[in-house]
Amino acid sequence: MIGFSALSFFRTRPRPLSLRGGGARPSVPPPAPIIDLTKFCSPNELGNVNLVFGDKKLRVSKEYLAVHSPVFAAMFYGDFAEKGKEEVEIKDVNYEEFIDLLQFIFLRSLVISDRYVPCLLMLGDRFQMEVNVRMF
């Protein structure tokens, strides 16, 4: 299956529409990211792949993403076109929403609001991530 995209392979069911993708948007501005984004935007000792979202890039760890997502595990370590690449384009994903997902899986703590729920559910489903949410 060399040359076949892992992302297209794992799209087995229709994805829900993102509320940010052009439909109704809440008028509340997004909160500032909790993670220091400079660590993800430049080369660092922990990152070993660039994820490309249009004109924006994130430097991340293949291993960390693979532990949290079988889609990323297959993409980076299976027989797919993305294996061994320094840059992997992530299509149809909003950069800011992916940052929200990274904050959630890195920090394991995030104040959940109406802003986060749709994108976390959509991206969690797309990348087959199991997320435990505790309600207080």
XYZ file of N, CA and C in Angstrom:
408
model
N 0.812 -1.205 0.000
C 0.000 0.000 0.000
C 0.846 1.256 0.000
N 2.083 1.176 -0.337
C 2.945 2.351 -0.376
C 2.320 3.381 -1.307
N 2.338 4.630 -0.886
C 1.772 5.701 -1.690
C 0.325 6.015 -1.351
N -0.308 5.158 -0.577
C -1.696 5.374 -0.185
C -1.714 6.162 1.104
N -2.490 7.203 1.188
C -2.513 8.082 2.353
C -3.228 7.427 3.526
N -2.592 7.470 4.692
C -3.209 6.928 5.901
C -4.468 7.683 6.265
N -4.494 8.975 6.016
C -5.678 9.757 6.365
C -6.876 9.335 5.538
N -6.690 9.069 4.265
C -7.826 8.640 3.451
C -8.227 7.214 3.803
N -7.286 6.383 4.219
C -7.573 5.010 4.603
C -8.495 4.949 5.810
N -8.269 5.830 6.771
C -9.043 5.787 8.002
C -10.347 6.573 7.935
N -10.662 7.165 6.809
C -11.947 7.861 6.671
C -13.005 6.846 6.264
N -13.563 6.172 7.247
C -14.525 5.120 6.963
C -15.968 5.560 7.167
N -16.168 6.681 7.792
C -17.524 7.175 7.996
C -17.522 8.686 7.821
N -18.661 9.263 7.507
C -18.705 10.718 7.309
C -18.315 11.444 8.580
N -17.558 12.500 8.413
C -17.152 13.317 9.545
C -18.195 14.397 9.800
N -18.429 14.732 11.075
C -19.348 15.832 11.353
C -18.747 17.146 10.877
N -19.590 18.084 10.550
C -19.113 19.389 10.117
C -18.612 20.191 11.295
N -17.561 20.917 11.075
C -17.023 21.778 12.114
C -17.838 23.062 12.168
N -18.114 23.530 13.354
C -18.834 24.789 13.482
C -17.983 25.961 13.025
N -16.660 25.771 12.969
C -15.778 26.841 12.543
C -15.551 26.847 11.040
N -15.956 25.837 10.352
C -15.622 25.691 8.949
C -16.438 26.553 8.014
N -17.059 27.594 8.459
C -17.796 28.467 7.570
C -19.266 28.568 7.930
N -19.737 27.684 8.796
C -21.125 27.737 9.205
C -21.308 28.769 10.294
N -22.265 28.507 11.167
C -22.512 29.437 12.273
C -21.317 29.446 13.203
N -20.876 30.628 13.548
C -19.738 30.775 14.447
C -20.158 31.555 15.679
N -19.673 31.102 16.828
C -19.944 31.912 18.007
C -19.171 33.216 17.904
N -19.722 34.277 18.457
C -19.074 35.581 18.365
C -18.009 35.776 19.436
N -17.808 34.793 20.299
C -16.821 34.889 21.357
C -15.446 34.594 20.771
N -14.464 35.477 20.993
C -13.132 35.204 20.459
C -12.499 34.020 21.169
N -11.657 33.256 20.469
C -11.040 32.091 21.098
C -10.067 32.514 22.185
N -9.960 31.709 23.247
C -8.994 32.020 24.289
C -7.575 31.804 23.775
N -6.632 32.430 24.430
C -5.226 32.269 24.038
C -4.785 30.838 24.320
N -3.929 30.281 23.465
C -3.435 28.920 23.700
C -2.658 28.840 25.011
N -2.759 27.709 25.658
C -2.060 27.478 26.910
C -0.631 27.020 26.626
N -0.445 26.246 25.579
C 0.861 25.712 25.213
C 1.697 26.813 24.577
N 2.984 26.818 24.861
C 3.910 27.748 24.226
C 4.098 27.311 22.776
N 3.419 27.991 21.851
C 3.430 27.580 20.449
C 4.793 27.714 19.796
N 5.695 28.508 20.361
C 7.027 28.622 19.763
C 7.759 27.283 19.800
N 7.408 26.420 20.740
C 8.026 25.095 20.809
C 7.549 24.200 19.673
N 6.408 24.505 19.102
C 5.863 23.703 18.018
C 6.137 24.300 16.642
N 6.591 25.526 16.592
C 6.761 26.211 15.308
C 8.205 26.269 14.843
N 9.123 25.768 15.626
C 10.530 25.786 15.230
C 11.156 24.440 15.597
N 12.285 24.113 14.977
C 12.943 22.837 15.306
C 13.228 22.728 16.802
N 13.017 21.551 17.340
C 13.304 21.310 18.749
C 13.722 19.859 18.913
N 14.273 19.536 20.069
C 14.812 18.194 20.286
C 13.728 17.128 20.424
N 12.515 17.513 20.723
C 11.445 16.534 20.904
C 10.619 16.295 19.644
N 10.608 17.255 18.737
C 9.824 17.114 17.514
C 10.638 16.454 16.418
N 9.987 15.581 15.641
C 10.694 14.925 14.561
C 9.904 14.892 13.257
N 8.808 15.648 13.204
C 8.036 15.764 11.965
C 7.286 17.103 11.985
N 7.151 17.694 10.824
C 6.337 18.902 10.676
C 4.970 18.506 10.149
N 3.927 18.918 10.833
C 2.575 18.777 10.310
C 2.237 20.097 9.647
N 1.758 20.037 8.420
C 1.502 21.230 7.624
C -0.003 21.418 7.482
N -0.469 22.608 7.860
C -1.875 22.998 7.765
C -1.931 24.242 6.889
N -2.049 24.077 5.598
C -2.021 25.223 4.698
C -0.654 25.868 4.726
N -0.578 27.122 5.183
C 0.704 27.822 5.245
C 1.332 27.785 6.645
N 0.735 27.041 7.575
C 1.249 26.963 8.945
C 1.800 25.565 9.212
N 2.838 25.515 10.056
C 3.474 24.240 10.389
C 3.575 24.075 11.896
N 3.504 22.823 12.325
C 3.726 22.466 13.726
C 4.797 21.387 13.774
N 5.781 21.551 14.628
C 6.823 20.545 14.840
C 6.383 19.695 16.020
N 6.141 18.416 15.775
C 5.603 17.536 16.814
C 6.381 16.221 16.854
N 6.104 15.444 17.859
C 6.711 14.126 18.026
C 5.822 13.062 17.395
N 6.375 12.309 16.448
C 5.632 11.201 15.837
C 5.207 10.195 16.903
N 6.130 9.898 17.806
C 5.873 8.883 18.817
C 4.713 9.274 19.726
N 4.704 10.532 20.149
C 3.645 10.975 21.061
C 2.280 10.924 20.382
N 2.215 11.387 19.135
C 0.948 11.327 18.411
C 0.535 9.881 18.155
N 1.506 9.014 17.828
C 1.197 7.608 17.553
C 0.654 6.887 18.774
N 1.143 7.246 19.961
C 0.643 6.637 21.199
C -0.831 6.992 21.416
N -1.223 8.181 21.018
C -2.587 8.652 21.259
C -3.541 8.375 20.102
N -3.021 7.977 18.946
C -3.887 7.828 17.779
C -3.413 6.696 16.872
N -4.272 5.689 16.643
C -3.894 4.638 15.703
C -3.759 5.163 14.269
N -4.426 6.247 13.955
C -4.291 6.851 12.627
C -2.876 7.386 12.448
N -2.383 8.137 13.437
C -1.012 8.641 13.354
C -0.003 7.497 13.438
N -0.285 6.460 14.226
C 0.614 5.304 14.298
C 0.757 4.659 12.927
N -0.364 4.451 12.242
C -0.314 3.865 10.902
C 0.368 4.800 9.912
N 0.084 6.079 10.030
C 0.654 7.066 9.118
C 2.177 7.105 9.220
N 2.693 7.128 10.437
C 4.124 7.297 10.640
C 4.914 5.992 10.639
N 4.263 4.873 10.974
C 4.995 3.618 11.128
C 4.451 2.480 10.266
N 3.369 2.712 9.542
C 2.817 1.702 8.650
C 3.348 1.880 7.236
N 2.794 1.143 6.325
C 3.203 1.223 4.919
C 2.381 2.264 4.175
N 2.544 3.502 4.564
C 1.824 4.600 3.941
C 2.813 5.633 3.425
N 2.337 6.499 2.557
C 3.189 7.504 1.908
C 3.840 8.447 2.913
N 3.214 8.677 4.044
C 3.730 9.631 5.028
C 4.917 9.095 5.829
N 5.119 7.789 5.811
C 6.196 7.176 6.590
C 7.547 7.720 6.116
N 8.343 8.194 7.056
C 9.676 8.672 6.737
C 9.758 10.096 6.210
N 8.629 10.752 5.998
C 8.656 12.125 5.509
C 8.965 13.092 6.646
N 9.630 14.177 6.293
C 9.914 15.241 7.264
C 8.710 16.158 7.455
N 7.867 16.255 6.420
C 6.659 17.074 6.489
C 5.464 16.262 6.007
N 4.378 16.379 6.737
C 3.145 15.675 6.398
C 2.023 16.696 6.361
N 1.352 16.778 5.226
C 0.230 17.709 5.103
C -1.012 17.089 5.721
N -1.664 17.857 6.564
C -2.914 17.438 7.192
C -4.021 18.257 6.537
N -4.794 17.620 5.692
C -5.838 18.323 4.942
C -7.147 18.358 5.732
N -7.933 19.371 5.440
C -9.276 19.511 6.012
C -9.282 19.595 7.538
N -8.198 20.100 8.106
C -8.134 20.311 9.550
C -7.672 21.737 9.789
N -8.390 22.419 10.645
C -8.064 23.790 11.005
C -6.873 23.789 11.965
N -5.896 24.632 11.699
C -4.680 24.735 12.504
C -5.010 25.004 13.976
N -5.867 25.991 14.237
C -6.203 26.350 15.612
C -6.930 25.208 16.322
N -7.781 24.495 15.616
C -8.479 23.364 16.226
C -7.506 22.240 16.572
N -6.497 22.028 15.720
C -5.497 21.008 16.033
C -4.678 21.422 17.259
N -4.410 22.714 17.401
C -3.733 23.224 18.603
C -4.581 22.896 19.836
N -5.899 23.084 19.739
C -6.785 22.733 20.855
C -6.638 21.254 21.211
N -6.594 20.399 20.194
C -6.437 18.960 20.421
C -5.095 18.667 21.086
N -4.020 19.305 20.616
C -2.709 19.111 21.236
C -2.716 19.542 22.697
N -3.347 20.677 22.976
C -3.434 21.140 24.366
C -4.143 20.095 25.225
N -5.180 19.522 24.673
C -5.949 18.537 25.431
C -5.135 17.277 25.691
N -4.445 16.747 24.671
C -3.713 15.496 24.904
C -2.391 15.717 25.643
N -1.772 16.885 25.489
C -0.533 17.140 26.207
C -0.790 17.464 27.668
N -1.762 18.308 27.926
C -2.008 18.767 29.287
C -2.972 17.877 30.054
N -3.787 17.093 29.329
C -4.807 16.243 29.941
C -5.761 17.044 30.812
N -5.781 18.325 30.567
C -6.638 19.197 31.334
C -6.951 20.404 30.470
N -8.186 20.716 30.356
C -8.597 21.848 29.540
C -9.981 22.250 30.014
N -10.196 23.528 30.188
C -11.520 23.993 30.553
C -12.383 23.847 29.301
N -13.337 22.959 29.377
C -14.175 22.667 28.219
C -15.258 23.725 28.106
N -15.363 24.282 26.920
C -16.416 25.257 26.638
C -17.068 24.881 25.322
N -18.110 25.619 24.962
C -18.789 25.364 23.686
C -17.821 25.463 22.514
N -16.778 26.248 22.666
C -15.800 26.422 21.593
C -15.028 25.130 21.315
N -14.694 24.378 22.353
C -13.862 23.200 22.208
C -14.610 21.933 21.811
N -15.806 21.775 22.285
C -16.511 20.506 22.147
C -16.619 20.036 20.695
N -17.126 20.838 19.766
C -17.271 20.322 18.391
C -15.943 19.908 17.754
N -14.906 20.718 17.914
C -13.640 20.382 17.263
C -12.968 19.189 17.936
N -13.030 19.091 19.264
C -12.424 17.943 19.940
C -13.119 16.646 19.556
N -14.441 16.678 19.466
C -15.168 15.481 19.064
C -14.866 15.105 17.616
N -14.849 16.091 16.730
C -14.583 15.829 15.314
C -13.168 15.281 15.122
N -12.176 15.954 15.705
C -10.790 15.512 15.526
C -10.518 14.203 16.266
N -11.110 14.036 17.430
C -10.973 12.769 18.150
C -11.509 11.614 17.330
N -12.629 11.828 16.666
C -13.203 10.798 15.810
C -12.332 10.571 14.576
N -11.909 11.623 13.958
C -11.110 11.501 12.732
C -9.798 10.762 12.966
N -9.131 11.054 14.079
C -7.846 10.430 14.368
C -7.977 9.261 15.345
N -9.210 8.840 15.615
C -9.537 7.690 16.458
C -8.856 7.757 17.826
N -8.966 8.902 18.442
C -8.385 9.099 19.768
C -9.435 8.849 20.826
N -9.046 8.091 21.833
C -9.931 7.915 22.975
C -9.575 8.977 23.986
N -10.564 9.740 24.355
C -10.343 10.842 25.278
C -11.233 10.640 26.487
N -10.620 10.701 27.646
C -11.382 10.598 28.890
C -11.657 12.003 29.393
N -12.924 12.289 29.592
C -13.317 13.607 30.083
C -13.923 13.410 31.463
N -13.419 14.169 32.408
C -13.971 14.130 33.770
C -14.807 15.376 33.987
N -15.962 15.184 34.509
C -16.844 16.304 34.824
C -16.730 16.580 36.319
N -16.568 17.839 36.662
C -16.468 18.219 38.071
C -17.738 18.847 38.524
